[in-house]
Short mmCIF file of C-alpha atoms and ligand atoms in Angstrom, two decimals:
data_model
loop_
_atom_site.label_atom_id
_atom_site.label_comp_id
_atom_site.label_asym_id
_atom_site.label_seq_id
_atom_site.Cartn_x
_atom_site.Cartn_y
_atom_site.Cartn_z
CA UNK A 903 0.00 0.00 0.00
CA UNK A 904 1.26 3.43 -0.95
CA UNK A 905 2.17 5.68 2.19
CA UNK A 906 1.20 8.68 0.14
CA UNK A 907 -1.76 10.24 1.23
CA UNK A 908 -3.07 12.01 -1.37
CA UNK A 909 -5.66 14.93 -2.41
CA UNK A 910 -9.30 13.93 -1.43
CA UNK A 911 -8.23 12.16 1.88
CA UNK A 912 -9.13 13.31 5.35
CA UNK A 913 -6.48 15.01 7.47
CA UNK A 914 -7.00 14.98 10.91
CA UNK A 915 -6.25 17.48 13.36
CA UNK A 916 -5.83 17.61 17.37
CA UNK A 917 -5.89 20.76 18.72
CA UNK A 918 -8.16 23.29 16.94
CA UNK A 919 -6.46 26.85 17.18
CA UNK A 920 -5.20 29.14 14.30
CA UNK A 921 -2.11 26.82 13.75
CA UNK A 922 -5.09 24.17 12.99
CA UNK A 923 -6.89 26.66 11.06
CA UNK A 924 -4.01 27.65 9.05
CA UNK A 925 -3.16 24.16 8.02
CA UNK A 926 -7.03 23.44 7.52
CA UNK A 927 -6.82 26.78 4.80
CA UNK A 928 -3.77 25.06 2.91
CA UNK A 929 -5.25 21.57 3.08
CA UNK A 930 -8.58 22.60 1.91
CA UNK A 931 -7.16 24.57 -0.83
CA UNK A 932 -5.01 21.58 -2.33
CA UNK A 933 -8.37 19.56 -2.23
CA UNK A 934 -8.12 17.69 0.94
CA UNK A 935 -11.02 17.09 4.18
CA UNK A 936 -10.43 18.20 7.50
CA UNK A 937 -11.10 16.87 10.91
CA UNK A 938 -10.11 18.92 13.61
CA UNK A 939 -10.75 17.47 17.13
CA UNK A 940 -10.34 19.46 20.61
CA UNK A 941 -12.64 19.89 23.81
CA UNK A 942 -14.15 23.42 23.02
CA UNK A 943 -16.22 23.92 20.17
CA UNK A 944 -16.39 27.50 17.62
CA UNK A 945 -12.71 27.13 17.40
CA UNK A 946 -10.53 28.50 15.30
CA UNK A 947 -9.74 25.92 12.75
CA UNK A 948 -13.39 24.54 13.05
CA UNK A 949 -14.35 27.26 11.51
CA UNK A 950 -13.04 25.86 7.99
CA UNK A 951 -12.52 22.73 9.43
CA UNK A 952 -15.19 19.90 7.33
CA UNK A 953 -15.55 18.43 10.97
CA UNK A 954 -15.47 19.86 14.53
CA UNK A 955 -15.29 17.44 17.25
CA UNK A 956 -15.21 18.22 20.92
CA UNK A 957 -14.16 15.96 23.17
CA UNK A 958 -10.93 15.78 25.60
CA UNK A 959 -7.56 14.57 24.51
CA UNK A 960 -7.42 12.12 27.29
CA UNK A 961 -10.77 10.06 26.48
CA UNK A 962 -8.87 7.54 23.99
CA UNK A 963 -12.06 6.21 22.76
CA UNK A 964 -13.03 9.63 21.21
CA UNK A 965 -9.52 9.66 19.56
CA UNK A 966 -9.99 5.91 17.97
CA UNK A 967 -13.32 7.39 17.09
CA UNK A 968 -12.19 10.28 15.36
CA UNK A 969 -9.21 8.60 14.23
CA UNK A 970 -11.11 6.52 12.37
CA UNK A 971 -12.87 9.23 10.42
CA UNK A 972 -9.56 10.35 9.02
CA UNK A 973 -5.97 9.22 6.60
CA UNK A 974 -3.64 10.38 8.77
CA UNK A 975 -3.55 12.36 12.07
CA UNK A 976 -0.81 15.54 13.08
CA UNK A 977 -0.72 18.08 15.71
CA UNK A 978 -1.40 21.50 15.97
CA UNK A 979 -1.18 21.47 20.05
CA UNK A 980 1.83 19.38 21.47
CA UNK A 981 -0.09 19.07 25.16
CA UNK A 982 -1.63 15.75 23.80
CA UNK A 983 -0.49 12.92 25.83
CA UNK A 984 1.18 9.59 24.42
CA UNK A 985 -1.53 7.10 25.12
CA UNK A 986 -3.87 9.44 23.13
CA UNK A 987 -0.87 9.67 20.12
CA UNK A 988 -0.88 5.76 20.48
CA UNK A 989 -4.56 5.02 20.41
CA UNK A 990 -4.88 7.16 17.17
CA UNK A 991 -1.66 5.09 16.00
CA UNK A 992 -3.46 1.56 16.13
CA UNK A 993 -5.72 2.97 13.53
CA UNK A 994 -4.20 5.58 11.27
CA UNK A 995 -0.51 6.77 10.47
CA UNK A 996 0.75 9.85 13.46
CA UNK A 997 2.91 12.11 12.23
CA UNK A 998 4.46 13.40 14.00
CA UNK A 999 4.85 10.31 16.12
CA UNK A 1000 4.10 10.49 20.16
CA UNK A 1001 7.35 9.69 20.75
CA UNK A 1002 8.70 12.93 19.25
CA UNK A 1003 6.33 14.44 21.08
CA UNK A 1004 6.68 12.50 24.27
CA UNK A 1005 10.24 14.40 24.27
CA UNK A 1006 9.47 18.00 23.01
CA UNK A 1007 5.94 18.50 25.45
CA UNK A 1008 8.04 18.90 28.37
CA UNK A 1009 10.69 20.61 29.05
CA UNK A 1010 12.80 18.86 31.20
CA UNK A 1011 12.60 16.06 28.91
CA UNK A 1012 12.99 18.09 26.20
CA UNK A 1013 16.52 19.32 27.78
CA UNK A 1014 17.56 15.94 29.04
CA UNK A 1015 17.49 14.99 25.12
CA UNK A 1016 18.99 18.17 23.79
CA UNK A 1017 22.03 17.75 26.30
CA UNK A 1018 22.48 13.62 25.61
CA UNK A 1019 22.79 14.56 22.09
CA UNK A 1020 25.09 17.20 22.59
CA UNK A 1021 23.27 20.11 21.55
CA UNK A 1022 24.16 23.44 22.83
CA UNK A 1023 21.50 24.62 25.06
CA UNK A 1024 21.06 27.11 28.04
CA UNK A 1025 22.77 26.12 31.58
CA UNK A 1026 19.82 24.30 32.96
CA UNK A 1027 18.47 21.67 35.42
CA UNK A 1028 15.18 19.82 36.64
CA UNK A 1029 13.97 20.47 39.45
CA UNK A 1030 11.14 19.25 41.92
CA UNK A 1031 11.75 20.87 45.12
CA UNK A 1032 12.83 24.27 46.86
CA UNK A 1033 15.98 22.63 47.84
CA UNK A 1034 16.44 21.38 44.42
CA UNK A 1035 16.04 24.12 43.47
CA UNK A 1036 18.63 26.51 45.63
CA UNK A 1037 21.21 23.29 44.61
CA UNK A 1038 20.70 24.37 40.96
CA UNK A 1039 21.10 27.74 41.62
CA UNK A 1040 24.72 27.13 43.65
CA UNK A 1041 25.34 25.54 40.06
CA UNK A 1042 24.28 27.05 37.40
CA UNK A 1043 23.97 30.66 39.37
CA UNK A 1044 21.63 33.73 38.57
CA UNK A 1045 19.83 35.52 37.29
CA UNK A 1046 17.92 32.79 36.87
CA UNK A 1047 14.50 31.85 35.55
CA UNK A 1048 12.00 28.60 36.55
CA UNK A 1049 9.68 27.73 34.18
CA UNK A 1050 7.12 25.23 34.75
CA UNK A 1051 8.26 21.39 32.82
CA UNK A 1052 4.93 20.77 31.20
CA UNK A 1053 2.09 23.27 29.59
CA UNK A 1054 3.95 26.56 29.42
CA UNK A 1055 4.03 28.81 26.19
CA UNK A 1056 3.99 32.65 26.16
CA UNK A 1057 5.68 32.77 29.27
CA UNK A 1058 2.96 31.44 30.93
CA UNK A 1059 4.59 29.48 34.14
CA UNK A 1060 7.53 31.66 34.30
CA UNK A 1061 9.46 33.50 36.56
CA UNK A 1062 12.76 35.24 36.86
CA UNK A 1063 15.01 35.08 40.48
CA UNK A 1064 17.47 38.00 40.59
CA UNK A 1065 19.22 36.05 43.09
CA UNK A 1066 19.00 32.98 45.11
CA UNK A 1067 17.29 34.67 48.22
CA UNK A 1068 14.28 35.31 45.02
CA UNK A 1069 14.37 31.03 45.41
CA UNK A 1070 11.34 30.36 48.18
CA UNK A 1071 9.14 33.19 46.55
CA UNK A 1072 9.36 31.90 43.25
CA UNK A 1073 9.27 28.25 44.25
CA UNK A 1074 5.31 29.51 46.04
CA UNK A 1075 4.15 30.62 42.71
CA UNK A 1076 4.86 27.52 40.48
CA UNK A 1077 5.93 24.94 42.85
CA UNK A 1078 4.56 21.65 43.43
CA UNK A 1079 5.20 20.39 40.23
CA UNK A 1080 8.51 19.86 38.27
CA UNK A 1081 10.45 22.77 36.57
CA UNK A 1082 13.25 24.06 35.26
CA UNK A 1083 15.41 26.26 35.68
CA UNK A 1084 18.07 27.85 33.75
CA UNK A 1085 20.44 30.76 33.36
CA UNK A 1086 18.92 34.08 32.06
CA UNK A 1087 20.94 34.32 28.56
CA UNK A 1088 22.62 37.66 27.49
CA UNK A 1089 21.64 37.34 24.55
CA UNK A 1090 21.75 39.55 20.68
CA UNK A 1091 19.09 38.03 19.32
CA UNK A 1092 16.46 35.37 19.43
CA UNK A 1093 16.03 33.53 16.32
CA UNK A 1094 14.13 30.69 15.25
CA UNK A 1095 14.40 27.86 12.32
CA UNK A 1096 11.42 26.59 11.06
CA UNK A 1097 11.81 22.68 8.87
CA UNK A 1098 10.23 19.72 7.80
CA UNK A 1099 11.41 16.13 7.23
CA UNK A 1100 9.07 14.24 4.96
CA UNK A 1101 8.82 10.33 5.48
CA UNK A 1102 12.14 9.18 3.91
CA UNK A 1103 14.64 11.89 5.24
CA UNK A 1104 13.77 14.97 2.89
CA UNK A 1105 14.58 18.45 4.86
CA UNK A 1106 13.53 21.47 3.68
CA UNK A 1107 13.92 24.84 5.97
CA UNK A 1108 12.85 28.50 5.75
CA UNK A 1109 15.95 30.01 7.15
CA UNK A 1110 16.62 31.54 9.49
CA UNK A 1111 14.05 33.87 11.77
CA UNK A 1112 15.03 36.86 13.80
CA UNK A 1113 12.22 37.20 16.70
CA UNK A 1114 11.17 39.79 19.62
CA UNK A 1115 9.32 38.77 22.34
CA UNK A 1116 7.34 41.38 24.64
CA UNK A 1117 6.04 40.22 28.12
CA UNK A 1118 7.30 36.76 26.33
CA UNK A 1119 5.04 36.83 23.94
CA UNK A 1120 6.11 36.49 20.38
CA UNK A 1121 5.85 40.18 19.27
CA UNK A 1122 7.96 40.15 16.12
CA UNK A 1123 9.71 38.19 13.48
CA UNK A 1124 11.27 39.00 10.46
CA UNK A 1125 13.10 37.16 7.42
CA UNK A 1126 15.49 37.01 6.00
CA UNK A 1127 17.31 37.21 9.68
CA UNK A 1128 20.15 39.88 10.06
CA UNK A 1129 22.74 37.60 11.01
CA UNK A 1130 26.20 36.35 9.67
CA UNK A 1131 25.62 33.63 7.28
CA UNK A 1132 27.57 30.98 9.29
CA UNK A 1133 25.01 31.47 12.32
CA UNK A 1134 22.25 30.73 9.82
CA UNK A 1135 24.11 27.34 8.73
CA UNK A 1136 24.59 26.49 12.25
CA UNK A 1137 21.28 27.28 13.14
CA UNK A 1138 19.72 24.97 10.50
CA UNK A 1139 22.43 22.29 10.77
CA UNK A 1140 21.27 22.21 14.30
CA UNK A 1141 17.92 21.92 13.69
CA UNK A 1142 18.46 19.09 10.92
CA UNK A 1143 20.49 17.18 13.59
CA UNK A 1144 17.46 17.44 16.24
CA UNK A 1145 15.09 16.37 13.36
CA UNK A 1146 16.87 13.64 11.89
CA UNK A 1147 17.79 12.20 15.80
CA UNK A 1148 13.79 12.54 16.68
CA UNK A 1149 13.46 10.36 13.01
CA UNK A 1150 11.03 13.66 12.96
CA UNK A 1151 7.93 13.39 9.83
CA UNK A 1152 6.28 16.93 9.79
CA UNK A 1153 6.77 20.55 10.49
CA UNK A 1154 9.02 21.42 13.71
CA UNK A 1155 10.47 24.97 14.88
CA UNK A 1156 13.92 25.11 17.23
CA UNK A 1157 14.41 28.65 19.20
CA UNK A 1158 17.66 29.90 20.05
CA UNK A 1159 19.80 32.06 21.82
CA UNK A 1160 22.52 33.78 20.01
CA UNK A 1161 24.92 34.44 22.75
CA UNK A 1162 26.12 38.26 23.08
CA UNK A 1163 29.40 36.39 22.37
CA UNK A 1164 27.72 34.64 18.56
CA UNK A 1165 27.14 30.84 20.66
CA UNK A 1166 24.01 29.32 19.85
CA UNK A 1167 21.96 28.04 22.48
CA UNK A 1168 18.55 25.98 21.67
CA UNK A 1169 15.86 27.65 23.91
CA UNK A 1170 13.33 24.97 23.05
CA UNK A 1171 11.27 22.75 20.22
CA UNK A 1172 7.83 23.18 19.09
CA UNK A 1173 7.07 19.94 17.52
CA UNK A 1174 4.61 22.05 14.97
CA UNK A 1175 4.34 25.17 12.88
CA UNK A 1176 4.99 28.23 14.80
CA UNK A 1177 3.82 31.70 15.25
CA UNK A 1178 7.45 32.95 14.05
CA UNK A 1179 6.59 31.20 10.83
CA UNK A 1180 3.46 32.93 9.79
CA UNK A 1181 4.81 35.22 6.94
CA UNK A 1182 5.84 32.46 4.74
CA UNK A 1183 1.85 31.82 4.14
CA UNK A 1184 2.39 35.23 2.34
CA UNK A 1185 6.29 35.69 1.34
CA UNK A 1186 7.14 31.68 0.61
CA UNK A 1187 7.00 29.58 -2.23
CA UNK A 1188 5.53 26.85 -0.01
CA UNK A 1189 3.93 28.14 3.21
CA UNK A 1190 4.83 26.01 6.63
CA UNK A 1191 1.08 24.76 7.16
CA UNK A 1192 1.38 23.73 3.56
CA UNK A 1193 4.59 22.15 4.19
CA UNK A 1194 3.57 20.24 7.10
CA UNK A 1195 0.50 19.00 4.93
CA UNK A 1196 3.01 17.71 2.62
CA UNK A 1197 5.10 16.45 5.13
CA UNK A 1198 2.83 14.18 6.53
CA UNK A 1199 1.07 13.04 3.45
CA UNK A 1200 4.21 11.74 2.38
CA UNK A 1201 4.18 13.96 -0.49
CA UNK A 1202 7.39 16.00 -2.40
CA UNK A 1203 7.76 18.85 0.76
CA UNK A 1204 7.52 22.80 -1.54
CA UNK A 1205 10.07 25.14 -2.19
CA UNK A 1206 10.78 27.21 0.44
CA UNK A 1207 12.14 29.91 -1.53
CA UNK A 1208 11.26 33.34 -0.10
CA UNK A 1209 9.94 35.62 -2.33
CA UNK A 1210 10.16 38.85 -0.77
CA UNK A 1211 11.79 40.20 2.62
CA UNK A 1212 9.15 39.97 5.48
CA UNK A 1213 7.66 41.12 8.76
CA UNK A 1214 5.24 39.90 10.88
CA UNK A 1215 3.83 41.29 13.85
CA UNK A 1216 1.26 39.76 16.15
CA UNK A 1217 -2.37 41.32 16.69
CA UNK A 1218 -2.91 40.58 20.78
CA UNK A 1219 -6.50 41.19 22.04
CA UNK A 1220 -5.34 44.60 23.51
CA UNK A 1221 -6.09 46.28 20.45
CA UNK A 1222 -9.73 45.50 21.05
CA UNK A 1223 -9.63 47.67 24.33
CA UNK A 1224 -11.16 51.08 22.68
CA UNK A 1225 -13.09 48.91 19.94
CA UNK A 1226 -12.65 47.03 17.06
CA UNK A 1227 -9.50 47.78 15.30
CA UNK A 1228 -9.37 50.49 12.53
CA UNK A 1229 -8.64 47.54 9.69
CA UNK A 1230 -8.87 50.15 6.76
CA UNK A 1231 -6.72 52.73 7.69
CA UNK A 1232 -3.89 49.57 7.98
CA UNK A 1233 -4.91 48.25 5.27
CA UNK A 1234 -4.53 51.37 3.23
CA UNK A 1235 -0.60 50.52 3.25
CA UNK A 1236 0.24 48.03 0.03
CA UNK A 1237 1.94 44.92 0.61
CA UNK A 1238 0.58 44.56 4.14
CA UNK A 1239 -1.73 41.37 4.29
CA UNK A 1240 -4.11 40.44 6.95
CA UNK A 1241 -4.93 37.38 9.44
CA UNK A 1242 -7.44 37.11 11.87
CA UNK A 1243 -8.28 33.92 13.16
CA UNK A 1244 -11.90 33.92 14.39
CA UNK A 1245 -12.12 34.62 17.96
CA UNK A 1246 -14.92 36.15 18.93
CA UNK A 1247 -13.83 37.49 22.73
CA UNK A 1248 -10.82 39.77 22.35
CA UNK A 1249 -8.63 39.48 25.82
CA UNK A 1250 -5.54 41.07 26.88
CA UNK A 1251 -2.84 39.03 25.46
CA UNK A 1252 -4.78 36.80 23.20
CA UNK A 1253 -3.36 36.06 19.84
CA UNK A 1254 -6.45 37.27 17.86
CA UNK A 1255 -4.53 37.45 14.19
CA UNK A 1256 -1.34 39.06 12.75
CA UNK A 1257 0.12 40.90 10.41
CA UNK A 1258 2.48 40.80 7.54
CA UNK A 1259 4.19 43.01 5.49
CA UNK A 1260 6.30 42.12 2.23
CA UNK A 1261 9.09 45.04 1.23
CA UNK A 1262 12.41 44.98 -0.66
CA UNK A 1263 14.26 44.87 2.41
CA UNK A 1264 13.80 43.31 5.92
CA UNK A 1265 14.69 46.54 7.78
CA UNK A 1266 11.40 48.48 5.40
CA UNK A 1267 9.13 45.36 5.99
CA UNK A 1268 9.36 45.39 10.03
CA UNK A 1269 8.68 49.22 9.75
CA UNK A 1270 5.78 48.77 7.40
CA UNK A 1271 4.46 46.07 9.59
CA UNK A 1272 4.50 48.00 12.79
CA UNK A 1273 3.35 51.09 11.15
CA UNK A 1274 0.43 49.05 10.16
CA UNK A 1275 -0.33 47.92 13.57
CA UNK A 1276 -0.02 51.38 14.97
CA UNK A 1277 -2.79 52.59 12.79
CA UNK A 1278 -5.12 49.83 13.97
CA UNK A 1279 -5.82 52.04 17.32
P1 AMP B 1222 10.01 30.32 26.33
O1 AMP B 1222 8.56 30.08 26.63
O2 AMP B 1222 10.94 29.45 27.10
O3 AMP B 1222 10.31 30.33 24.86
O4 AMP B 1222 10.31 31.83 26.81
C1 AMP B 1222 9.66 32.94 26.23
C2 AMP B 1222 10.63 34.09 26.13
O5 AMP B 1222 11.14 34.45 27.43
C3 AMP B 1222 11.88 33.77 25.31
O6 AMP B 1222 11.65 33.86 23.94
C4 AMP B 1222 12.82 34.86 25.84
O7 AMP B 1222 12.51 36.13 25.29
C5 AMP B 1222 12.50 34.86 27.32
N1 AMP B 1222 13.38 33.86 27.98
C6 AMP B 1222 13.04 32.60 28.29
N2 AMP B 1222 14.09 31.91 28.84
C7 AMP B 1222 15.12 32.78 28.88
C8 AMP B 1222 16.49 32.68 29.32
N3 AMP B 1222 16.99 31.55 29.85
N4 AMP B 1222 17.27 33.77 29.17
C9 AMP B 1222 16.77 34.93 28.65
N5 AMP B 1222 15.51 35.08 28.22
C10 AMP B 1222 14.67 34.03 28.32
#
């Protein structure tokens, strides 16, 4: 039997945000169904979605159900846990599989791999108790900042320590469950390198992705990155080597650190498309969600050829605050395309939609892109 899914088959989706609407737009668009399955319902991708099912990622006969309904199943949300990967896996193809998965949900795991393989990553260790806790900070010493080991993104379950007296405060607010903690990096930039790695080995990548984060939210990113070309070629040699170790099928993203002093460090793995990849849906060749259709049909993965420099800035529900966002006046600038995802209740710090703007240079693009924004309120 052929392992290529092909056009007119059902993809199926857990986790039904605007990563899962994104992919449902490309996969609809090239002909295929999709499935998306989560426990809310009015979502974001089932709003194009063929199918919206609600039920919760732990009730494994839901997922045979669904999984049943559909070719091949992928991720848009890596909090699903590995029995639920497996039970869709006795039925249909996963891809990615719940062992890659298994490693990048949570975050000590996730470092434990990165370090046995000897990728570079930020001084770091697990932790599961206050005096853990000040032990890792003797070692790896401060400023310092615990994040929560499982279901943090956007900063959520994060918190700095100036110094190691900060220890039993910060333990209070996220303790009780395992963390990590690492070194605060002095870093130049943040990048990111977004790939995929279709079923035999192919590897395609978009470069690499200069980012800025405010309040830890993705604010920013921009492409063509304005880093040396060598850090680029590390960057994506990096990520190839993470892929190719995790035997990786679909679309993955690695964040790093670049080091004040040009070291990369891996700040972590999203086992999916990611926000910092959202312009290539308007500046690429192939987009990512298209990609990672590709990738986990088993068909040829795109080209991933950029088109034009590009800049992407996040809409957060704080626009909302004063009303709906003046879309016309933003719109008014050429080259600046549009994404909102659906949600109906705007909320401070919500990823409602973003932004991007194309331009013949990076530098022009971020500057059209926030100008943009700025005229939305
Ligand atoms: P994360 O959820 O781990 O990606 O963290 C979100 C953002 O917080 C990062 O993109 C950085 O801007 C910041 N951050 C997280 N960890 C560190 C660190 N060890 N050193 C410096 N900044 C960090």
């Amino acid at each position: 039997m052929s392992r290529v899914i092909l056009p007119g088959s059902t993809i199926g989706v857990l986790g039904s945000g605007q990563l899962g609407r994104m992919l449902a737009i490309a996969a609809r668009r090239m002909g295929y169904y999709v499935h998306v399955l989560s426990p809310t319902e009015d979502t974001p991708a089932g709003e194009v979605a063929d199918a919206e099912i609600k039920a919760d990622y732990e009730d494994l006969e839901a997922i045979r159900a669904f999984a049943k309904g559909v070719h091949v199943v992928t991720f848009e949300f890596e909090n699903v846990s590995t029995e639920a990967a497996d039970a869709a896996a006795e039925i249909v193809p996963v891809r990615p599989s719940g062992s890659a998965l298994y490693v990048t949900q949570q975050r000590a795991r996730e470092k434990a791999f990165l370090t046995l393989h000897g990728f570079p990553t930020t001084p770091c260790a697990a932790v599961h108790s206050l005096d853990e806790l000040a032990v890792a900070l003797g070692q790896i010493g401060t400023p310092a900042v615990l994040k929560t080991a499982a279901f943090g993104y956007d900063g959520k379950g994060q918190h700095r320590l100036a110094s190691i007296e900060d220890a039993e405060r910060v333990w209070r607010l996220i303790g009780h469950q395992e963390a990590v903690v690492e070194r605060v990096v002095d870093f130049s930039h943040e990048l990111s390198v977004i790939a995929a790695r279709g079923l035999d080995g192919e590897f395609a990548h978009f470069g690499a992705i200069e980012n800025t984060h405010r309040n830890h939210i993705l604010d920013l990113s921009a492409s063509p990155a304005r880093v040396d070309q060598h850090v680029e070629a590390e960057a994506v040699q990096i990520t190839h080597a993470i892929m190719d170790e995790l035997s990786y099928i679909g679309v993955l993203c690695v964040e790093f650190f670049l080091t004040a002093d040009g070291r990369l460090l891996v700040n972590e793995v999203a086992p999916r498309p990611h926000n910092s990849g959202h312009f290539t849906f308007d500046a690429c060749v192939t987009s990512q969600f298209e990609q990672q259709l590709r990738a986990v049909c088993g068909l040829p993965l795109g080209a991933t050829t950029q088109m034009r420099p590009a800049a992407m800035v996040n809409l957060l529900g704080d626009l909302w605050v004063d009303g709906e966002p003046d879309w016309v006046s933003a719109l008014a600038i050429p080259d600046v395309k549009l994404h909102l995802y659906g949600k109906r209740t705007p909320r401070v710090g919500r990823k409602m939609g973003h932004i991007t703007a194309l331009a013949e240079s990076v530098d022009i693009a971020i500057e059209k892109a926030v100008a943009a924004r700025d005229l939305l309120v």
